[in-house]
Amino acid sequence: MELTFSAKAKKIDDGMRVETTTRDFTLLIDEPPALGGTDTGMTPVEAVICALGACQTIVAFAFAEAQGIDLRGFHVTVDADLNTDGFFGKDPNVRNGFTEVRYEMHFEGPHSQEEFEKFAAYIEAHCPVGDIIANPTPIIRTGVVVHN
Amino acid sequence: MELTFSAKAKKIDDGMRVETTTRDFTLLIDEPPALGGTDTGMTPVEAVICALGACQTIVAFAFAEAQGIDLRGFHVTVDADLNTDGFFGKDPNVRNGFTEVRYEMHFEGPHSQEEFEKFAAYIEAHCPVGDIIANPTPIIRTGVVVHN
């Protein structure tokens, strides 16, 4: 089944505060002062790693029973490196996005290390946001609308 | 300069509600009822497109002046397709993540269509989240910790 998700982003005042909305939900994004913001919300790249952790968590609970796992608790920590020399144009060989993303999964339940490692690999292979980060996705500008 | 961003995700009650945190900021993620959730927050993939729109908005305002653009307003709409046959294992040829992401940029300011289209391409080329979506990023599981 093909689903289409939609979002809107709009700068809401001076500084760098951006209100993003999708359906009835809102997420305020900001930058730290060093990047012109007022640090009132997470940055866009932090929102991406929050989404990754949430996606892995949901996949874990959605598929645990079918994978024979009695999952009594789960959390995940995510770290991601970004070299700002790309974004600030100091080094054309450095990309703008993350150079690496790492995560550590914590499981609670009556299973062995080996069983949870196998389940961790299953989660990794079924996580939509993990797929979006790990693999290329076509991203297309459909229009530029000018309001004079 | 190399920065490392960190986040944590943890399921907080029955259903599919996940609390994600990064620094002092929190984003509650949920799923609609069809996916076992209670629809109290955006989904992980919606958080990704919110992050993309916010990132483009911040890049636009961060670089407008240096690019000779008098940017008086900006918003962007993002749409992303996802075929759930991948996630639900119905078709092994369908990926778990987005099949395509599209965005439409809206500019306010005293410039021509051509000038804003050139600036739109500049934003696209400098957006960290756009880079993360468009290009592959190494994503590494560093550990599986079992709490019995």
PDB file of N, CA and C in Angstrom, chain B residues 18-95:
ATOM      1  N   VAL B  18       6.569   6.643  21.969  1.00  0.00           N
ATOM      2  CA  VAL B  18       8.009   6.659  22.217  1.00  0.00           C
ATOM      3  C   VAL B  18       8.432   8.084  22.565  1.00  0.00           C
ATOM      4  N   GLU B  19       9.115   8.212  23.690  1.00  0.00           N
ATOM      5  CA  GLU B  19       9.665   9.520  24.053  1.00  0.00           C
ATOM      6  C   GLU B  19      11.096   9.593  23.545  1.00  0.00           C
ATOM      7  N   THR B  20      11.353  10.579  22.687  1.00  0.00           N
ATOM      8  CA  THR B  20      12.724  10.777  22.220  1.00  0.00           C
ATOM      9  C   THR B  20      13.263  12.058  22.842  1.00  0.00           C
ATOM     10  N   THR B  21      14.533  12.033  23.197  1.00  0.00           N
ATOM     11  CA  THR B  21      15.140  13.211  23.813  1.00  0.00           C
ATOM     12  C   THR B  21      16.510  13.473  23.183  1.00  0.00           C
ATOM     13  N   THR B  22      16.825  14.740  23.060  1.00  0.00           N
ATOM     14  CA  THR B  22      18.160  15.156  22.629  1.00  0.00           C
ATOM     15  C   THR B  22      18.459  16.463  23.362  1.00  0.00           C
ATOM     16  N   ARG B  23      19.594  16.515  24.057  1.00  0.00           N
ATOM     17  CA  ARG B  23      19.864  17.623  25.002  1.00  0.00           C
ATOM     18  C   ARG B  23      18.617  17.822  25.905  1.00  0.00           C
ATOM     19  N   ASP B  24      18.084  19.058  25.996  1.00  0.00           N
ATOM     20  CA  ASP B  24      16.932  19.301  26.863  1.00  0.00           C
ATOM     21  C   ASP B  24      15.601  19.174  26.136  1.00  0.00           C
ATOM     22  N   PHE B  25      15.627  18.679  24.904  1.00  0.00           N
ATOM     23  CA  PHE B  25      14.421  18.711  24.081  1.00  0.00           C
ATOM     24  C   PHE B  25      13.809  17.330  23.922  1.00  0.00           C
ATOM     25  N   THR B  26      12.481  17.324  23.875  1.00  0.00           N
ATOM     26  CA  THR B  26      11.729  16.064  23.804  1.00  0.00           C
ATOM     27  C   THR B  26      10.793  16.095  22.602  1.00  0.00           C
ATOM     28  N   LEU B  27      10.665  14.967  21.946  1.00  0.00           N
ATOM     29  CA  LEU B  27       9.679  14.816  20.876  1.00  0.00           C
ATOM     30  C   LEU B  27       8.961  13.492  21.104  1.00  0.00           C
ATOM     31  N   LEU B  28       7.656  13.555  21.246  1.00  0.00           N
ATOM     32  CA  LEU B  28       6.856  12.354  21.419  1.00  0.00           C
ATOM     33  C   LEU B  28       6.459  11.812  20.045  1.00  0.00           C
ATOM     34  N   ILE B  29       6.763  10.554  19.841  1.00  0.00           N
ATOM     35  CA  ILE B  29       6.457   9.882  18.570  1.00  0.00           C
ATOM     36  C   ILE B  29       5.402   8.811  18.837  1.00  0.00           C
ATOM     37  N   ASP B  30       4.474   8.662  17.913  1.00  0.00           N
ATOM     38  CA  ASP B  30       3.439   7.632  18.050  1.00  0.00           C
ATOM     39  C   ASP B  30       3.105   7.116  16.647  1.00  0.00           C
ATOM     40  N   GLU B  31       2.198   6.159  16.603  1.00  0.00           N
ATOM     41  CA  GLU B  31       1.712   5.628  15.331  1.00  0.00           C
ATOM     42  C   GLU B  31       0.188   5.729  15.325  1.00  0.00           C
ATOM     43  N   PRO B  32      -0.418   5.745  14.151  1.00  0.00           N
ATOM     44  CA  PRO B  32      -1.888   5.677  14.092  1.00  0.00           C
ATOM     45  C   PRO B  32      -2.368   4.295  14.567  1.00  0.00           C
ATOM     46  N   PRO B  33      -3.677   4.182  14.899  1.00  0.00           N
ATOM     47  CA  PRO B  33      -4.222   2.907  15.392  1.00  0.00           C
ATOM     48  C   PRO B  33      -3.939   1.721  14.466  1.00  0.00           C
ATOM     49  N   ALA B  34      -3.954   1.922  13.158  1.00  0.00           N
ATOM     50  CA  ALA B  34      -3.707   0.822  12.221  1.00  0.00           C
ATOM     51  C   ALA B  34      -2.341   0.185  12.434  1.00  0.00           C
ATOM     52  N   LEU B  35      -1.416   0.918  13.036  1.00  0.00           N
ATOM     53  CA  LEU B  35      -0.084   0.367  13.312  1.00  0.00           C
ATOM     54  C   LEU B  35       0.137   0.148  14.808  1.00  0.00           C
ATOM     55  N   GLY B  36      -0.969   0.059  15.564  1.00  0.00           N
ATOM     56  CA  GLY B  36      -0.851  -0.285  16.976  1.00  0.00           C
ATOM     57  C   GLY B  36      -0.663   0.887  17.915  1.00  0.00           C
ATOM     58  N   GLY B  37      -0.755   2.104  17.382  1.00  0.00           N
ATOM     59  CA  GLY B  37      -0.534   3.277  18.215  1.00  0.00           C
ATOM     60  C   GLY B  37      -1.825   3.951  18.617  1.00  0.00           C
ATOM     61  N   THR B  38      -1.686   5.108  19.248  1.00  0.00           N
ATOM     62  CA  THR B  38      -2.864   5.862  19.690  1.00  0.00           C
ATOM     63  C   THR B  38      -2.883   7.263  19.075  1.00  0.00           C
ATOM     64  N   ASP B  39      -2.017   7.501  18.105  1.00  0.00           N
ATOM     65  CA  ASP B  39      -2.077   8.723  17.291  1.00  0.00           C
ATOM     66  C   ASP B  39      -1.942  10.000  18.127  1.00  0.00           C
ATOM     67  N   THR B  40      -1.033   9.981  19.087  1.00  0.00           N
ATOM     68  CA  THR B  40      -0.826  11.166  19.930  1.00  0.00           C
ATOM     69  C   THR B  40       0.405  11.963  19.508  1.00  0.00           C
ATOM     70  N   GLY B  41       1.070  11.533  18.452  1.00  0.00           N
ATOM     71  CA  GLY B  41       2.248  12.261  17.985  1.00  0.00           C
ATOM     72  C   GLY B  41       2.539  11.897  16.552  1.00  0.00           C
ATOM     73  N   MET B  42       3.443  12.644  15.942  1.00  0.00           N
ATOM     74  CA  MET B  42       3.836  12.320  14.573  1.00  0.00           C
ATOM     75  C   MET B  42       4.582  10.985  14.541  1.00  0.00           C
ATOM     76  N   THR B  43       4.591  10.352  13.377  1.00  0.00           N
ATOM     77  CA  THR B  43       5.327   9.103  13.201  1.00  0.00           C
ATOM     78  C   THR B  43       6.816   9.413  12.946  1.00  0.00           C
ATOM     79  N   PRO B  44       7.677   8.407  13.061  1.00  0.00           N
ATOM     80  CA  PRO B  44       9.106   8.652  12.780  1.00  0.00           C
ATOM     81  C   PRO B  44       9.365   9.202  11.377  1.00  0.00           C
ATOM     82  N   VAL B  45       8.681   8.659  10.379  1.00  0.00           N
ATOM     83  CA  VAL B  45       8.949   9.140   9.016  1.00  0.00           C
ATOM     84  C   VAL B  45       8.437  10.563   8.814  1.00  0.00           C
ATOM     85  N   GLU B  46       7.361  10.927   9.531  1.00  0.00           N
ATOM     86  CA  GLU B  46       6.895  12.321   9.470  1.00  0.00           C
ATOM     87  C   GLU B  46       7.919  13.255  10.136  1.00  0.00           C
ATOM     88  N   ALA B  47       8.552  12.778  11.215  1.00  0.00           N
ATOM     89  CA  ALA B  47       9.596  13.598  11.846  1.00  0.00           C
ATOM     90  C   ALA B  47      10.752  13.857  10.877  1.00  0.00           C
ATOM     91  N   VAL B  48      11.052  12.880  10.031  1.00  0.00           N
ATOM     92  CA  VAL B  48      12.135  13.061   9.050  1.00  0.00           C
ATOM     93  C   VAL B  48      11.793  14.164   8.052  1.00  0.00           C
ATOM     94  N   ILE B  49      10.551  14.187   7.548  1.00  0.00           N
ATOM     95  CA  ILE B  49      10.222  15.233   6.562  1.00  0.00           C
ATOM     96  C   ILE B  49      10.049  16.597   7.230  1.00  0.00           C
ATOM     97  N   CYS B  50       9.607  16.610   8.508  1.00  0.00           N
ATOM     98  CA  CYS B  50       9.620  17.890   9.251  1.00  0.00           C
ATOM     99  C   CYS B  50      11.056  18.402   9.368  1.00  0.00           C
ATOM    100  N   ALA B  51      11.978  17.502   9.683  1.00  0.00           N
ATOM    101  CA  ALA B  51      13.392  17.889   9.804  1.00  0.00           C
ATOM    102  C   ALA B  51      13.926  18.423   8.482  1.00  0.00           C
ATOM    103  N   LEU B  52      13.522  17.796   7.373  1.00  0.00           N
ATOM    104  CA  LEU B  52      13.985  18.266   6.063  1.00  0.00           C
ATOM    105  C   LEU B  52      13.480  19.680   5.793  1.00  0.00           C
ATOM    106  N   GLY B  53      12.201  19.903   6.017  1.00  0.00           N
ATOM    107  CA  GLY B  53      11.648  21.236   5.766  1.00  0.00           C
ATOM    108  C   GLY B  53      12.297  22.290   6.644  1.00  0.00           C
ATOM    109  N   ALA B  54      12.519  21.960   7.919  1.00  0.00           N
ATOM    110  CA  ALA B  54      13.164  22.905   8.838  1.00  0.00           C
ATOM    111  C   ALA B  54      14.590  23.191   8.399  1.00  0.00           C
ATOM    112  N   CYS B  55      15.279  22.147   7.962  1.00  0.00           N
ATOM    113  CA  CYS B  55      16.677  22.310   7.556  1.00  0.00           C
ATOM    114  C   CYS B  55      16.777  23.220   6.332  1.00  0.00           C
ATOM    115  N   GLN B  56      15.899  23.017   5.363  1.00  0.00           N
ATOM    116  CA  GLN B  56      15.893  23.887   4.180  1.00  0.00           C
ATOM    117  C   GLN B  56      15.592  25.331   4.580  1.00  0.00           C
ATOM    118  N   THR B  57      14.660  25.504   5.508  1.00  0.00           N
ATOM    119  CA  THR B  57      14.287  26.856   5.956  1.00  0.00           C
ATOM    120  C   THR B  57      15.472  27.552   6.621  1.00  0.00           C
ATOM    121  N   ILE B  58      16.163  26.827   7.479  1.00  0.00           N
ATOM    122  CA  ILE B  58      17.319  27.401   8.180  1.00  0.00           C
ATOM    123  C   ILE B  58      18.452  27.706   7.202  1.00  0.00           C
ATOM    124  N   VAL B  59      18.695  26.809   6.265  1.00  0.00           N
ATOM    125  CA  VAL B  59      19.737  27.061   5.254  1.00  0.00           C
ATOM    126  C   VAL B  59      19.376  28.303   4.438  1.00  0.00           C
ATOM    127  N   ALA B  60      18.101  28.435   4.095  1.00  0.00           N
ATOM    128  CA  ALA B  60      17.666  29.591   3.303  1.00  0.00           C
ATOM    129  C   ALA B  60      18.008  30.897   4.016  1.00  0.00           C
ATOM    130  N   PHE B  61      17.638  30.996   5.293  1.00  0.00           N
ATOM    131  CA  PHE B  61      17.880  32.252   6.021  1.00  0.00           C
ATOM    132  C   PHE B  61      19.348  32.420   6.403  1.00  0.00           C
ATOM    133  N   ALA B  62      20.045  31.315   6.633  1.00  0.00           N
ATOM    134  CA  ALA B  62      21.461  31.405   7.017  1.00  0.00           C
ATOM    135  C   ALA B  62      22.328  31.936   5.883  1.00  0.00           C
ATOM    136  N   PHE B  63      21.964  31.604   4.635  1.00  0.00           N
ATOM    137  CA  PHE B  63      22.830  31.939   3.507  1.00  0.00           C
ATOM    138  C   PHE B  63      22.251  33.002   2.572  1.00  0.00           C
ATOM    139  N   ALA B  64      21.045  33.486   2.839  1.00  0.00           N
ATOM    140  CA  ALA B  64      20.402  34.417   1.903  1.00  0.00           C
ATOM    141  C   ALA B  64      21.273  35.652   1.643  1.00  0.00           C
ATOM    142  N   GLU B  65      21.678  36.315   2.711  1.00  0.00           N
ATOM    143  CA  GLU B  65      22.422  37.570   2.542  1.00  0.00           C
ATOM    144  C   GLU B  65      23.707  37.357   1.742  1.00  0.00           C
ATOM    145  N   ALA B  66      24.453  36.319   2.073  1.00  0.00           N
ATOM    146  CA  ALA B  66      25.705  36.032   1.357  1.00  0.00           C
ATOM    147  C   ALA B  66      25.462  35.692  -0.113  1.00  0.00           C
ATOM    148  N   GLN B  67      24.252  35.229  -0.416  1.00  0.00           N
ATOM    149  CA  GLN B  67      23.910  34.896  -1.801  1.00  0.00           C
ATOM    150  C   GLN B  67      23.207  36.058  -2.499  1.00  0.00           C
ATOM    151  N   GLY B  68      23.167  37.220  -1.844  1.00  0.00           N
ATOM    152  CA  GLY B  68      22.575  38.406  -2.466  1.00  0.00           C
ATOM    153  C   GLY B  68      21.058  38.373  -2.516  1.00  0.00           C
ATOM    154  N   ILE B  69      20.443  37.611  -1.623  1.00  0.00           N
ATOM    155  CA  ILE B  69      18.982  37.477  -1.615  1.00  0.00           C
ATOM    156  C   ILE B  69      18.400  38.216  -0.411  1.00  0.00           C
ATOM    157  N   ASP B  70      17.449  39.101  -0.687  1.00  0.00           N
ATOM    158  CA  ASP B  70      16.700  39.791   0.371  1.00  0.00           C
ATOM    159  C   ASP B  70      15.481  38.914   0.680  1.00  0.00           C
ATOM    160  N   LEU B  71      15.667  38.008   1.621  1.00  0.00           N
ATOM    161  CA  LEU B  71      14.649  36.986   1.875  1.00  0.00           C
ATOM    162  C   LEU B  71      13.682  37.482   2.940  1.00  0.00           C
ATOM    163  N   ARG B  72      12.453  37.772   2.514  1.00  0.00           N
ATOM    164  CA  ARG B  72      11.464  38.351   3.437  1.00  0.00           C
ATOM    165  C   ARG B  72      10.483  37.317   3.968  1.00  0.00           C
ATOM    166  N   GLY B  73      10.512  36.149   3.412  1.00  0.00           N
ATOM    167  CA  GLY B  73       9.645  35.078   3.896  1.00  0.00           C
ATOM    168  C   GLY B  73       9.963  33.800   3.143  1.00  0.00           C
ATOM    169  N   PHE B  74       9.713  32.678   3.799  1.00  0.00           N
ATOM    170  CA  PHE B  74       9.996  31.384   3.168  1.00  0.00           C
ATOM    171  C   PHE B  74       9.172  30.317   3.851  1.00  0.00           C
ATOM    172  N   HIS B  75       8.564  29.465   3.089  1.00  0.00           N
ATOM    173  CA  HIS B  75       8.076  28.208   3.658  1.00  0.00           C
ATOM    174  C   HIS B  75       8.214  27.117   2.616  1.00  0.00           C
ATOM    175  N   VAL B  76       8.149  25.892   3.087  1.00  0.00           N
ATOM    176  CA  VAL B  76       8.334  24.762   2.177  1.00  0.00           C
ATOM    177  C   VAL B  76       7.351  23.666   2.565  1.00  0.00           C
ATOM    178  N   THR B  77       6.793  23.021   1.572  1.00  0.00           N
ATOM    179  CA  THR B  77       5.952  21.839   1.800  1.00  0.00           C
ATOM    180  C   THR B  77       6.715  20.614   1.305  1.00  0.00           C
ATOM    181  N   VAL B  78       6.605  19.547   2.067  1.00  0.00           N
ATOM    182  CA  VAL B  78       7.331  18.313   1.738  1.00  0.00           C
ATOM    183  C   VAL B  78       6.332  17.161   1.672  1.00  0.00           C
ATOM    184  N   ASP B  79       6.434  16.352   0.652  1.00  0.00           N
ATOM    185  CA  ASP B  79       5.641  15.114   0.553  1.00  0.00           C
ATOM    186  C   ASP B  79       6.599  13.946   0.342  1.00  0.00           C
ATOM    187  N   ALA B  80       6.270  12.820   0.924  1.00  0.00           N
ATOM    188  CA  ALA B  80       7.132  11.647   0.779  1.00  0.00           C
ATOM    189  C   ALA B  80       6.282  10.393   0.648  1.00  0.00           C
ATOM    190  N   ASP B  81       6.611   9.561  -0.318  1.00  0.00           N
ATOM    191  CA  ASP B  81       5.873   8.315  -0.551  1.00  0.00           C
ATOM    192  C   ASP B  81       6.555   7.167   0.173  1.00  0.00           C
ATOM    193  N   LEU B  82       5.735   6.311   0.750  1.00  0.00           N
ATOM    194  CA  LEU B  82       6.253   5.099   1.396  1.00  0.00           C
ATOM    195  C   LEU B  82       5.311   3.950   1.063  1.00  0.00           C
ATOM    196  N   ASN B  83       5.866   2.890   0.504  1.00  0.00           N
ATOM    197  CA  ASN B  83       5.075   1.705   0.167  1.00  0.00           C
ATOM    198  C   ASN B  83       5.200   0.711   1.335  1.00  0.00           C
ATOM    199  N   THR B  84       4.101   0.524   2.066  1.00  0.00           N
ATOM    200  CA  THR B  84       4.152  -0.310   3.274  1.00  0.00           C
ATOM    201  C   THR B  84       4.338  -1.801   2.970  1.00  0.00           C
ATOM    202  N   ASP B  85       4.280  -2.202   1.706  1.00  0.00           N
ATOM    203  CA  ASP B  85       4.536  -3.608   1.369  1.00  0.00           C
ATOM    204  C   ASP B  85       5.957  -4.025   1.730  1.00  0.00           C
ATOM    205  N   GLY B  86       6.878  -3.051   1.796  1.00  0.00           N
ATOM    206  CA  GLY B  86       8.237  -3.363   2.243  1.00  0.00           C
ATOM    207  C   GLY B  86       8.265  -3.645   3.730  1.00  0.00           C
ATOM    208  N   PHE B  87       7.772  -2.708   4.506  1.00  0.00           N
ATOM    209  CA  PHE B  87       7.783  -2.824   5.966  1.00  0.00           C
ATOM    210  C   PHE B  87       7.039  -4.072   6.431  1.00  0.00           C
ATOM    211  N   PHE B  88       5.920  -4.387   5.795  1.00  0.00           N
ATOM    212  CA  PHE B  88       5.118  -5.535   6.227  1.00  0.00           C
ATOM    213  C   PHE B  88       5.541  -6.847   5.553  1.00  0.00           C
ATOM    214  N   GLY B  89       6.635  -6.813   4.821  1.00  0.00           N
ATOM    215  CA  GLY B  89       7.193  -8.041   4.262  1.00  0.00           C
ATOM    216  C   GLY B  89       6.361  -8.655   3.152  1.00  0.00           C
ATOM    217  N   LYS B  90       5.509  -7.860   2.536  1.00  0.00           N
ATOM    218  CA  LYS B  90       4.663  -8.402   1.463  1.00  0.00           C
ATOM    219  C   LYS B  90       5.396  -8.473   0.133  1.00  0.00           C
ATOM    220  N   ASP B  91       6.407  -7.643  -0.032  1.00  0.00           N
ATOM    221  CA  ASP B  91       7.150  -7.622  -1.301  1.00  0.00           C
ATOM    222  C   ASP B  91       8.620  -7.331  -1.000  1.00  0.00           C
ATOM    223  N   PRO B  92       9.486  -8.350  -1.193  1.00  0.00           N
ATOM    224  CA  PRO B  92      10.907  -8.178  -0.860  1.00  0.00           C
ATOM    225  C   PRO B  92      11.627  -7.168  -1.757  1.00  0.00           C
ATOM    226  N   ASN B  93      10.983  -6.792  -2.861  1.00  0.00           N
ATOM    227  CA  ASN B  93      11.614  -5.816  -3.757  1.00  0.00           C
ATOM    228  C   ASN B  93      11.287  -4.378  -3.379  1.00  0.00           C
ATOM    229  N   VAL B  94      10.423  -4.197  -2.383  1.00  0.00           N
ATOM    230  CA  VAL B  94      10.064  -2.841  -1.950  1.00  0.00           C
ATOM    231  C   VAL B  94      10.888  -2.486  -0.721  1.00  0.00           C
ATOM    232  N   ARG B  95      11.514  -1.342  -0.720  1.00  0.00           N
ATOM    233  CA  ARG B  95      12.315  -0.910   0.419  1.00  0.00           C
ATOM    234  C   ARG B  95      11.422  -0.495   1.585  1.00  0.00           C
TER     235      ARG B  95
END
